[in-house]
mmCIF file of N, CA, C and O in Angstrom:
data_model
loop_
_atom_site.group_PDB
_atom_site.id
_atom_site.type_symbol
_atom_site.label_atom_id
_atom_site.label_comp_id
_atom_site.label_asym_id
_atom_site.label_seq_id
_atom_site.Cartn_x
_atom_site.Cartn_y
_atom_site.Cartn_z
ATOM 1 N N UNK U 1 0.859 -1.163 0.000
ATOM 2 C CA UNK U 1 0.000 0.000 0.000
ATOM 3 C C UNK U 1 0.910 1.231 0.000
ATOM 4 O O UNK U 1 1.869 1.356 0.761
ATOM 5 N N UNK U 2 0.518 2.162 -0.947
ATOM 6 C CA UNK U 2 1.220 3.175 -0.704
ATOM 7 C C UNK U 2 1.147 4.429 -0.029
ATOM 8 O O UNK U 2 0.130 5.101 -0.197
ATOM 9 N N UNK U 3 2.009 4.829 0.665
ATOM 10 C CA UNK U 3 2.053 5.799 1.628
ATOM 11 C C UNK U 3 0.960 6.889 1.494
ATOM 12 O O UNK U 3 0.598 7.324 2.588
ATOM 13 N N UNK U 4 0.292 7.484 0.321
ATOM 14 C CA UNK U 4 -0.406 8.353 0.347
ATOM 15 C C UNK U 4 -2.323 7.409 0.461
ATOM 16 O O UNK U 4 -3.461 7.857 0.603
ATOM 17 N N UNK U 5 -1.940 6.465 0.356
ATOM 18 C CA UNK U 5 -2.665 5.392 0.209
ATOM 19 C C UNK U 5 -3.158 4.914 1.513
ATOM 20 O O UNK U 5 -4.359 4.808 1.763
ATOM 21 N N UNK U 6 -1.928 4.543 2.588
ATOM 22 C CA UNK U 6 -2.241 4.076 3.586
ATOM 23 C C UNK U 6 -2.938 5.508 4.647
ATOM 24 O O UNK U 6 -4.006 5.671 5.237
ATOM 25 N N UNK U 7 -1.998 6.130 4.521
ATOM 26 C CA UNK U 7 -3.059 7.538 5.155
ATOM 27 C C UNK U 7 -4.674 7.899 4.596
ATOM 28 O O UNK U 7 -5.503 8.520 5.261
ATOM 29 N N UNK U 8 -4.828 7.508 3.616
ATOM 30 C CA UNK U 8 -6.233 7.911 3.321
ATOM 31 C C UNK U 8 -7.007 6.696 4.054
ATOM 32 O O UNK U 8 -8.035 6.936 4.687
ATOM 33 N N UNK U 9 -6.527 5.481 3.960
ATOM 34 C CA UNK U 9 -7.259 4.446 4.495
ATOM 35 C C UNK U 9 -7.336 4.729 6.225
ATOM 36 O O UNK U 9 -8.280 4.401 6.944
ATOM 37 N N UNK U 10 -6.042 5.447 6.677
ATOM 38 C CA UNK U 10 -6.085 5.300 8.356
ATOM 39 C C UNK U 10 -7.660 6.290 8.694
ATOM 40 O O UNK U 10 -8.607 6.161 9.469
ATOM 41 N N UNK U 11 -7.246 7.317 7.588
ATOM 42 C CA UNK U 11 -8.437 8.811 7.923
ATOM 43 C C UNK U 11 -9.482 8.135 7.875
ATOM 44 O O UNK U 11 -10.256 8.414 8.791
ATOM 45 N N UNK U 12 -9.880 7.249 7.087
ATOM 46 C CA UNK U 12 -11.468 7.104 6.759
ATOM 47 C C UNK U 12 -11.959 5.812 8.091
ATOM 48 O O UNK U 12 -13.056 5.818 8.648
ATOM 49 N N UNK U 13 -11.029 4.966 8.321
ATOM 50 C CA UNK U 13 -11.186 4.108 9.392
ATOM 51 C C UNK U 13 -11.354 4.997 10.336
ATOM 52 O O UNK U 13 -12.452 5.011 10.893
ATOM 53 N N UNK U 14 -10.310 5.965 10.758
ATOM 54 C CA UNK U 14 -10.542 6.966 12.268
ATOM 55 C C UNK U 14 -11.993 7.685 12.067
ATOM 56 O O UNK U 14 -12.661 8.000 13.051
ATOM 57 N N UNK U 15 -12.494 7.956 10.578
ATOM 58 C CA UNK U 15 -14.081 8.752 10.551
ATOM 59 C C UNK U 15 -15.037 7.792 10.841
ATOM 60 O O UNK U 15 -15.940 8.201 11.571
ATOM 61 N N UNK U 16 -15.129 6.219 10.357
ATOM 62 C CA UNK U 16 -16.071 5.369 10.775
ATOM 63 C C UNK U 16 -16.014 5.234 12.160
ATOM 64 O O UNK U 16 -16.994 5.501 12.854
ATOM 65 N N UNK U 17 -14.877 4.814 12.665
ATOM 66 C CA UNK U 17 -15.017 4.407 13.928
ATOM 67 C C UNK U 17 -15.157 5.523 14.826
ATOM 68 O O UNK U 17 -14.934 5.322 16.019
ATOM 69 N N UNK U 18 -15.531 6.802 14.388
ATOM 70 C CA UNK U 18 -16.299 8.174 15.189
ATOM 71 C C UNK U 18 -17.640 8.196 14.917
ATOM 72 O O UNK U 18 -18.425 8.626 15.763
ATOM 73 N N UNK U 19 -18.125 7.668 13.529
ATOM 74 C CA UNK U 19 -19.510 7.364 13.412
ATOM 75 C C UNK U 19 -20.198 6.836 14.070
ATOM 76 O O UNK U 19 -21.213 7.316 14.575
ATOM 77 N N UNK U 20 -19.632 5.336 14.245
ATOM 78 C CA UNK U 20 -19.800 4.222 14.785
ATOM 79 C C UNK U 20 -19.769 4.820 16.396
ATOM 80 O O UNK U 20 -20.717 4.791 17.181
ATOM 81 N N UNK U 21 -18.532 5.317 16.627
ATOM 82 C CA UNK U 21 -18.955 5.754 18.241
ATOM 83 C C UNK U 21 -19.734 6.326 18.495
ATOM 84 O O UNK U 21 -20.414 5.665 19.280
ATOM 85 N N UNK U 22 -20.165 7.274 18.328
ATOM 86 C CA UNK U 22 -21.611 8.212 18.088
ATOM 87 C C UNK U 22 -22.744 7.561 17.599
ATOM 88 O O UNK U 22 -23.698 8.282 17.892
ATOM 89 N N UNK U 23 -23.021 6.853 17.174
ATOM 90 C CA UNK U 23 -24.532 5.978 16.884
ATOM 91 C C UNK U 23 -24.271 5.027 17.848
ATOM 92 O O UNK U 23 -25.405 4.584 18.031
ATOM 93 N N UNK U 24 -23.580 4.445 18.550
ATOM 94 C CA UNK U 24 -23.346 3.730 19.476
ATOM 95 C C UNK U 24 -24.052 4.593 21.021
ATOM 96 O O UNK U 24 -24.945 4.285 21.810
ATOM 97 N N UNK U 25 -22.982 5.935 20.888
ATOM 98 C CA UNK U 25 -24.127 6.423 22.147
ATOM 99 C C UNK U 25 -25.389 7.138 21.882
ATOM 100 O O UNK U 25 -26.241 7.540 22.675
ATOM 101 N N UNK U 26 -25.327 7.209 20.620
ATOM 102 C CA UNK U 26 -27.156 7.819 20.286
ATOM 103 C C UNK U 26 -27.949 6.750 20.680
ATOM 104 O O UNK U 26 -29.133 6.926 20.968
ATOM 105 N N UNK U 27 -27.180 5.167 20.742
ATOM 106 C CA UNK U 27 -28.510 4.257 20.670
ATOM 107 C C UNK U 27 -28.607 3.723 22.098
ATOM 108 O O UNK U 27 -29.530 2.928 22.275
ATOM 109 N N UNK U 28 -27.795 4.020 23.210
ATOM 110 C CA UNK U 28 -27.649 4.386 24.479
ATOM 111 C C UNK U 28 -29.188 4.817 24.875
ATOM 112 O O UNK U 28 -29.844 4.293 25.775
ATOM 113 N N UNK U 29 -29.512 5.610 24.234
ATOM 114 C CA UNK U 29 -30.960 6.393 24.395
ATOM 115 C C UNK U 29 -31.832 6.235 23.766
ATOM 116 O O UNK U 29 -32.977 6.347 24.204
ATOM 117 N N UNK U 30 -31.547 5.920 22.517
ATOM 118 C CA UNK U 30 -32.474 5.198 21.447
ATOM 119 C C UNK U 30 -32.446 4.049 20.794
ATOM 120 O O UNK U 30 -32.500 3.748 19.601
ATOM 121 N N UNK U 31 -32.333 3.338 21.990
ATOM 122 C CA UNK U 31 -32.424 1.870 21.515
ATOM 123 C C UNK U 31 -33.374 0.938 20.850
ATOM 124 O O UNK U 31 -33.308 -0.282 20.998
ATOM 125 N N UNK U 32 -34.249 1.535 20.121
ATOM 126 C CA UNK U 32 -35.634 1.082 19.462
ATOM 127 C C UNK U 32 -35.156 1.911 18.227
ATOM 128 O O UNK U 32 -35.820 1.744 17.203
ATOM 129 N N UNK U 33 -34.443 2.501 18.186
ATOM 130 C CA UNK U 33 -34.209 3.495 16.582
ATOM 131 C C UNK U 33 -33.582 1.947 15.879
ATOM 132 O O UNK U 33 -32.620 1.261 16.224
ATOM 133 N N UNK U 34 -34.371 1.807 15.004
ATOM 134 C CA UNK U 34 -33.803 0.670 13.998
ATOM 135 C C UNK U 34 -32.815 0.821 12.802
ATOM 136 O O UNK U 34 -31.896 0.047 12.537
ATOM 137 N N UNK U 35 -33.179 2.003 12.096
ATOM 138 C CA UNK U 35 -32.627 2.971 11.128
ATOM 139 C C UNK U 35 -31.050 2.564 11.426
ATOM 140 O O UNK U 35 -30.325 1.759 10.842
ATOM 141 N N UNK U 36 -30.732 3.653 12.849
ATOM 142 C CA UNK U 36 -29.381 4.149 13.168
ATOM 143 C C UNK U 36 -29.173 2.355 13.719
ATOM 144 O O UNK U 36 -27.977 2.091 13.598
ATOM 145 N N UNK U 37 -29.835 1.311 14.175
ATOM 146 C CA UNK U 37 -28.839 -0.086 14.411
ATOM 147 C C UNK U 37 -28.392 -0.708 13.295
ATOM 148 O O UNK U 37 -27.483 -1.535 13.368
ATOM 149 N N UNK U 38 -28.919 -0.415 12.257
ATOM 150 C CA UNK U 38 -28.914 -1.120 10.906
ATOM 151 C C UNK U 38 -27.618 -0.378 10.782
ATOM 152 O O UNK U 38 -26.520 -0.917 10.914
ATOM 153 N N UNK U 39 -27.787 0.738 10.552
ATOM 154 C CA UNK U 39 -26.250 1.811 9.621
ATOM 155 C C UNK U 39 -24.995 1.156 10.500
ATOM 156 O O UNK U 39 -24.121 0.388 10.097
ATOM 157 N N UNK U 40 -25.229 1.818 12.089
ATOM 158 C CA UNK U 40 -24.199 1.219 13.083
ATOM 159 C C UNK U 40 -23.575 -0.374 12.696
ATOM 160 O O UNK U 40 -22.412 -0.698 12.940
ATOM 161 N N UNK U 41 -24.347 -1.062 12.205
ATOM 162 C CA UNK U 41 -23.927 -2.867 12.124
ATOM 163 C C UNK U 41 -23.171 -2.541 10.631
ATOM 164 O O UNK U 41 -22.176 -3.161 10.255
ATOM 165 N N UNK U 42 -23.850 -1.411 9.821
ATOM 166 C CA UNK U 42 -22.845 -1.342 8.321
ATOM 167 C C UNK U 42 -21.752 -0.749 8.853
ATOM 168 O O UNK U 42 -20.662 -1.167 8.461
ATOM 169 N N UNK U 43 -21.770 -0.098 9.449
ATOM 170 C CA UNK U 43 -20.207 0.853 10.175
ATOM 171 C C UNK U 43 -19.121 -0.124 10.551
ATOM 172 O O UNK U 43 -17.949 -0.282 10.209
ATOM 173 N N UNK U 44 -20.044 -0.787 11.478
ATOM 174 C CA UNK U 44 -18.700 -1.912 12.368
ATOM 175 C C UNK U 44 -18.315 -3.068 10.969
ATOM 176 O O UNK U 44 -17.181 -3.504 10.771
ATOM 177 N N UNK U 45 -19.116 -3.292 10.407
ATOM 178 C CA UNK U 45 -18.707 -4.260 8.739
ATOM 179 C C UNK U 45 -18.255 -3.674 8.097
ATOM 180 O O UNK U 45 -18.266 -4.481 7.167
ATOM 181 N N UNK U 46 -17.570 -2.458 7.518
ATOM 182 C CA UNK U 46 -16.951 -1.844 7.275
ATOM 183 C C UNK U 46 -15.614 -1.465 7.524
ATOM 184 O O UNK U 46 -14.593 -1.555 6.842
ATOM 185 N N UNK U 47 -15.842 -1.028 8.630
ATOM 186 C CA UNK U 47 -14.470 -0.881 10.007
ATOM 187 C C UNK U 47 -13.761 -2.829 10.283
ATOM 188 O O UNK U 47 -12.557 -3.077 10.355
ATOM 189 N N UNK U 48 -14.673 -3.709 10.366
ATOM 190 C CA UNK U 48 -13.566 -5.162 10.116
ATOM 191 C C UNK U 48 -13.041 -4.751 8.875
ATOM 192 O O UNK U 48 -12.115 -3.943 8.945
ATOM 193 N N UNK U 49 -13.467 -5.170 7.567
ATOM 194 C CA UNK U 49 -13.402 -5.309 6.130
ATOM 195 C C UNK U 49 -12.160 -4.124 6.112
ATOM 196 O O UNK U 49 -11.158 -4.634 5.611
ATOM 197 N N UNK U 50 -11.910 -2.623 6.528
ATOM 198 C CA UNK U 50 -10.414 -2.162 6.554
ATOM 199 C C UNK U 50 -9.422 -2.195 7.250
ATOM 200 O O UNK U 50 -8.292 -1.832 6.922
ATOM 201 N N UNK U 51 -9.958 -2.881 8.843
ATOM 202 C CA UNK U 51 -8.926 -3.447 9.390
ATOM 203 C C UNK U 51 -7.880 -4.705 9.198
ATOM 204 O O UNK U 51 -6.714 -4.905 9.536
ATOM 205 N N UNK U 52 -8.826 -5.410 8.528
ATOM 206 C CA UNK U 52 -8.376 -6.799 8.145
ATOM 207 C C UNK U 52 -7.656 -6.210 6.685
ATOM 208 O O UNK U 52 -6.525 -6.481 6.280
ATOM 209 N N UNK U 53 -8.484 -5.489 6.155
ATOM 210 C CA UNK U 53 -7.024 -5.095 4.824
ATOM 211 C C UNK U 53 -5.688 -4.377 4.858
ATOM 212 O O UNK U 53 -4.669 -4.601 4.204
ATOM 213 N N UNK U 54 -5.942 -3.462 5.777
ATOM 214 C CA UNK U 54 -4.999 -2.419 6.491
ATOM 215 C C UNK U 54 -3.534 -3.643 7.212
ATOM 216 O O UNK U 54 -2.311 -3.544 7.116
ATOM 217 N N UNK U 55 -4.388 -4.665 7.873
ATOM 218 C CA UNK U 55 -3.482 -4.984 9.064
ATOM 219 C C UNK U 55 -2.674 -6.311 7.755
ATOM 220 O O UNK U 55 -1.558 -6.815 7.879
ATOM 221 N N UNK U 56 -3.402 -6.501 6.917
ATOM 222 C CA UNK U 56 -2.738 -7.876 6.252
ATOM 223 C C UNK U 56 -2.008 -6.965 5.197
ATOM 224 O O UNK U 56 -1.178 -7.665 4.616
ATOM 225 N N UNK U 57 -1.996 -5.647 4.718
ATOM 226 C CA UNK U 57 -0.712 -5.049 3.786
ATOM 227 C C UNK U 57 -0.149 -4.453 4.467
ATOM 228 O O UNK U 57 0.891 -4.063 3.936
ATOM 229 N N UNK U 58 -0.299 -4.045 5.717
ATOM 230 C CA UNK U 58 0.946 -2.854 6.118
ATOM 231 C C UNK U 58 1.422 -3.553 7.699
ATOM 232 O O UNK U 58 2.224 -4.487 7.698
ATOM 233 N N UNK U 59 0.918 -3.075 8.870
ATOM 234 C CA UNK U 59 0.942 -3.652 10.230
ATOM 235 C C UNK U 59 -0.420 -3.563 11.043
ATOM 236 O O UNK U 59 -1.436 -2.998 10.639
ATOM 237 N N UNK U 60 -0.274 -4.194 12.217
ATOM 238 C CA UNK U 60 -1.453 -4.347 13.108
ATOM 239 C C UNK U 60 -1.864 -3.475 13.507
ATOM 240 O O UNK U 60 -1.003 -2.683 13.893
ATOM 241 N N UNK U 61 -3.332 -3.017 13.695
ATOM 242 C CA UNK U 61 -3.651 -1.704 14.320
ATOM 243 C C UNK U 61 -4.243 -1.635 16.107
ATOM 244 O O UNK U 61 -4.612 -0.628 16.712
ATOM 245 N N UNK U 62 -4.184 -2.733 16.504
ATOM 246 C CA UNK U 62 -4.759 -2.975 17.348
ATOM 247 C C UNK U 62 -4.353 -4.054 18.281
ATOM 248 O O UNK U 62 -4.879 -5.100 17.901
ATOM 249 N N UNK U 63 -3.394 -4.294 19.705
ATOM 250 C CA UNK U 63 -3.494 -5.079 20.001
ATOM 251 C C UNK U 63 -4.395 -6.354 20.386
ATOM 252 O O UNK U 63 -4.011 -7.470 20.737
ATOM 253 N N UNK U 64 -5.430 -5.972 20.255
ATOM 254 C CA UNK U 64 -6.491 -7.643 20.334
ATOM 255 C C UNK U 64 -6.247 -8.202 18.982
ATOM 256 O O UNK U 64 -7.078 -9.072 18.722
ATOM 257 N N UNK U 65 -5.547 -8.034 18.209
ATOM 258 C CA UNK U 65 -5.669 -8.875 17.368
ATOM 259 C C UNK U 65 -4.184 -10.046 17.538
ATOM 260 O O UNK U 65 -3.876 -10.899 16.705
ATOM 261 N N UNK U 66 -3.602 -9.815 18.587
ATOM 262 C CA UNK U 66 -2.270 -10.586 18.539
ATOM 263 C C UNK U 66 -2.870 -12.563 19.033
ATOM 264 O O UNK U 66 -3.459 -13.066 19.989
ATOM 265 N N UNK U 67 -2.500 -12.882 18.222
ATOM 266 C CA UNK U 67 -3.041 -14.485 18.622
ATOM 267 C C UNK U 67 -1.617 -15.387 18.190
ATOM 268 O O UNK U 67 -1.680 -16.613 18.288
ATOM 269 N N UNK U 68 -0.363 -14.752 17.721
ATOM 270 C CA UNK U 68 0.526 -16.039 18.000
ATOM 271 C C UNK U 68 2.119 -14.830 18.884
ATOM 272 O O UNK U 68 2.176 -13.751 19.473
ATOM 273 N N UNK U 69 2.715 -15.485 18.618
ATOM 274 C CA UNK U 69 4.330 -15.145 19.448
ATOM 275 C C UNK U 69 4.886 -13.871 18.077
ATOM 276 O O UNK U 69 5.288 -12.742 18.354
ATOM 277 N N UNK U 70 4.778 -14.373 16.781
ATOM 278 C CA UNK U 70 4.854 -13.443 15.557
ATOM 279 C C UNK U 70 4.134 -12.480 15.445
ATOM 280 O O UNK U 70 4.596 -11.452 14.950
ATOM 281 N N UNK U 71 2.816 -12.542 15.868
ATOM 282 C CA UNK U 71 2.121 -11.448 15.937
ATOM 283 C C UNK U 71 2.395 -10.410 17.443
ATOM 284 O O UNK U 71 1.761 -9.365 17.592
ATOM 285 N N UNK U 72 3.212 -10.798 18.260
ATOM 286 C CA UNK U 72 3.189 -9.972 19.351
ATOM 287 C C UNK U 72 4.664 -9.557 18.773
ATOM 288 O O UNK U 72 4.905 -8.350 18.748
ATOM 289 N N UNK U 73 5.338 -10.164 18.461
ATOM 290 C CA UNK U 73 6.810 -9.842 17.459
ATOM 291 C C UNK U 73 7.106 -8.176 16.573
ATOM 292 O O UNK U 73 7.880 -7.220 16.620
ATOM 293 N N UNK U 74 5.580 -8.791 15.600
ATOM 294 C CA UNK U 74 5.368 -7.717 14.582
ATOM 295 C C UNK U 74 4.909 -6.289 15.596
ATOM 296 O O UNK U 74 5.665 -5.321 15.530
ATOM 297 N N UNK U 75 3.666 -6.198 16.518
ATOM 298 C CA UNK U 75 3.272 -5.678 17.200
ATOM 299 C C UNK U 75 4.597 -4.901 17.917
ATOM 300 O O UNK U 75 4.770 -3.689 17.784
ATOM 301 N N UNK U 76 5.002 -5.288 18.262
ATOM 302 C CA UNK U 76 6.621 -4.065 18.793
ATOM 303 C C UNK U 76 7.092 -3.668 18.094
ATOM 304 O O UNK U 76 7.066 -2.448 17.929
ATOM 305 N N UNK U 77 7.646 -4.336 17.456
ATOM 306 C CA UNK U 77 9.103 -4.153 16.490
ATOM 307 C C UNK U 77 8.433 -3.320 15.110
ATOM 308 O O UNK U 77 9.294 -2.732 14.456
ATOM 309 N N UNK U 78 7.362 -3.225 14.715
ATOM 310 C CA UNK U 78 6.927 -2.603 13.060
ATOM 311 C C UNK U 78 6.630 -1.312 13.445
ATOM 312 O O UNK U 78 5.906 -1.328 14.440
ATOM 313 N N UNK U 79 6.983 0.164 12.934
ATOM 314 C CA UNK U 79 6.762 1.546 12.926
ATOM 315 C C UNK U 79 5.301 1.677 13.471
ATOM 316 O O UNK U 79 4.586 0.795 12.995
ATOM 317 N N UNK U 80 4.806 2.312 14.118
ATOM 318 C CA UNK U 80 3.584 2.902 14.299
ATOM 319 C C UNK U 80 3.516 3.268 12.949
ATOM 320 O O UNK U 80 4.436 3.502 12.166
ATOM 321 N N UNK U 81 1.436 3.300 12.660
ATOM 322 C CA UNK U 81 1.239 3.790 11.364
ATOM 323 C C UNK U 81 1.636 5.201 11.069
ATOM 324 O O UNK U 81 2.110 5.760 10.080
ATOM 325 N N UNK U 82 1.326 5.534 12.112
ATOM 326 C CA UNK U 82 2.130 7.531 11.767
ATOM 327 C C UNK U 82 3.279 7.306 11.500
ATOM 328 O O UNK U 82 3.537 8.081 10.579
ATOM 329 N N UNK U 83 4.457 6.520 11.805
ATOM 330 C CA UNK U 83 5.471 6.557 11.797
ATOM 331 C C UNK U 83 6.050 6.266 10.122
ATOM 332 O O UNK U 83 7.031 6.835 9.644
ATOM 333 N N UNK U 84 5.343 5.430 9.525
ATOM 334 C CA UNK U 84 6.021 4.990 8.327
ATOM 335 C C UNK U 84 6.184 6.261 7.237
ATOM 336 O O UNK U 84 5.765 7.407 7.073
ATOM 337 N N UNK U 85 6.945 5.426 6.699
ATOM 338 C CA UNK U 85 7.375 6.324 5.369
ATOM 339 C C UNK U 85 7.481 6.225 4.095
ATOM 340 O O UNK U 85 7.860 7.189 3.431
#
């Protein structure tokens, strides 16, 4: 992925997962709004579908995803995403 590439992908993941947080606490209160549970469930399917692309071309974004000794490996040792170049 390329660098101007991977930044557009981090921005739009950091805007869903503000969406997603925010219809999350709208539905705190409006938990019968069906509309906003439907969009919210497209948000979070969305937000997997670029994490899982993000984390399998560049590095991990998230420690819960570490499940072997290589993945806690990569998890230290690979640049933060701000960091790359």
């Amino acid at each position: 992925m390329s660098e101007n590439k991977s930044a557009t992908t981090l921005r739009e993941l950091q805007e869903l997962e503000f969406a997603a947080l925010e219809l999350n606490l709208y539905l705190d209160t409006h938990p019968e709004d069906e509309k906003a549970i439907k969009k919210l469930a497209g948000y979070n399917d969305e937000i997997n579908k670029m994490v899982a692309e993000y984390e399998e071309k560049e590095t991990m974004l998230y420690s819960q995803h570490i499940k072997s000794k290589e993945d806690l490996d990569k998890w230290i040792n690979d640049p933060w995403p701000w960091e790359k170049k």
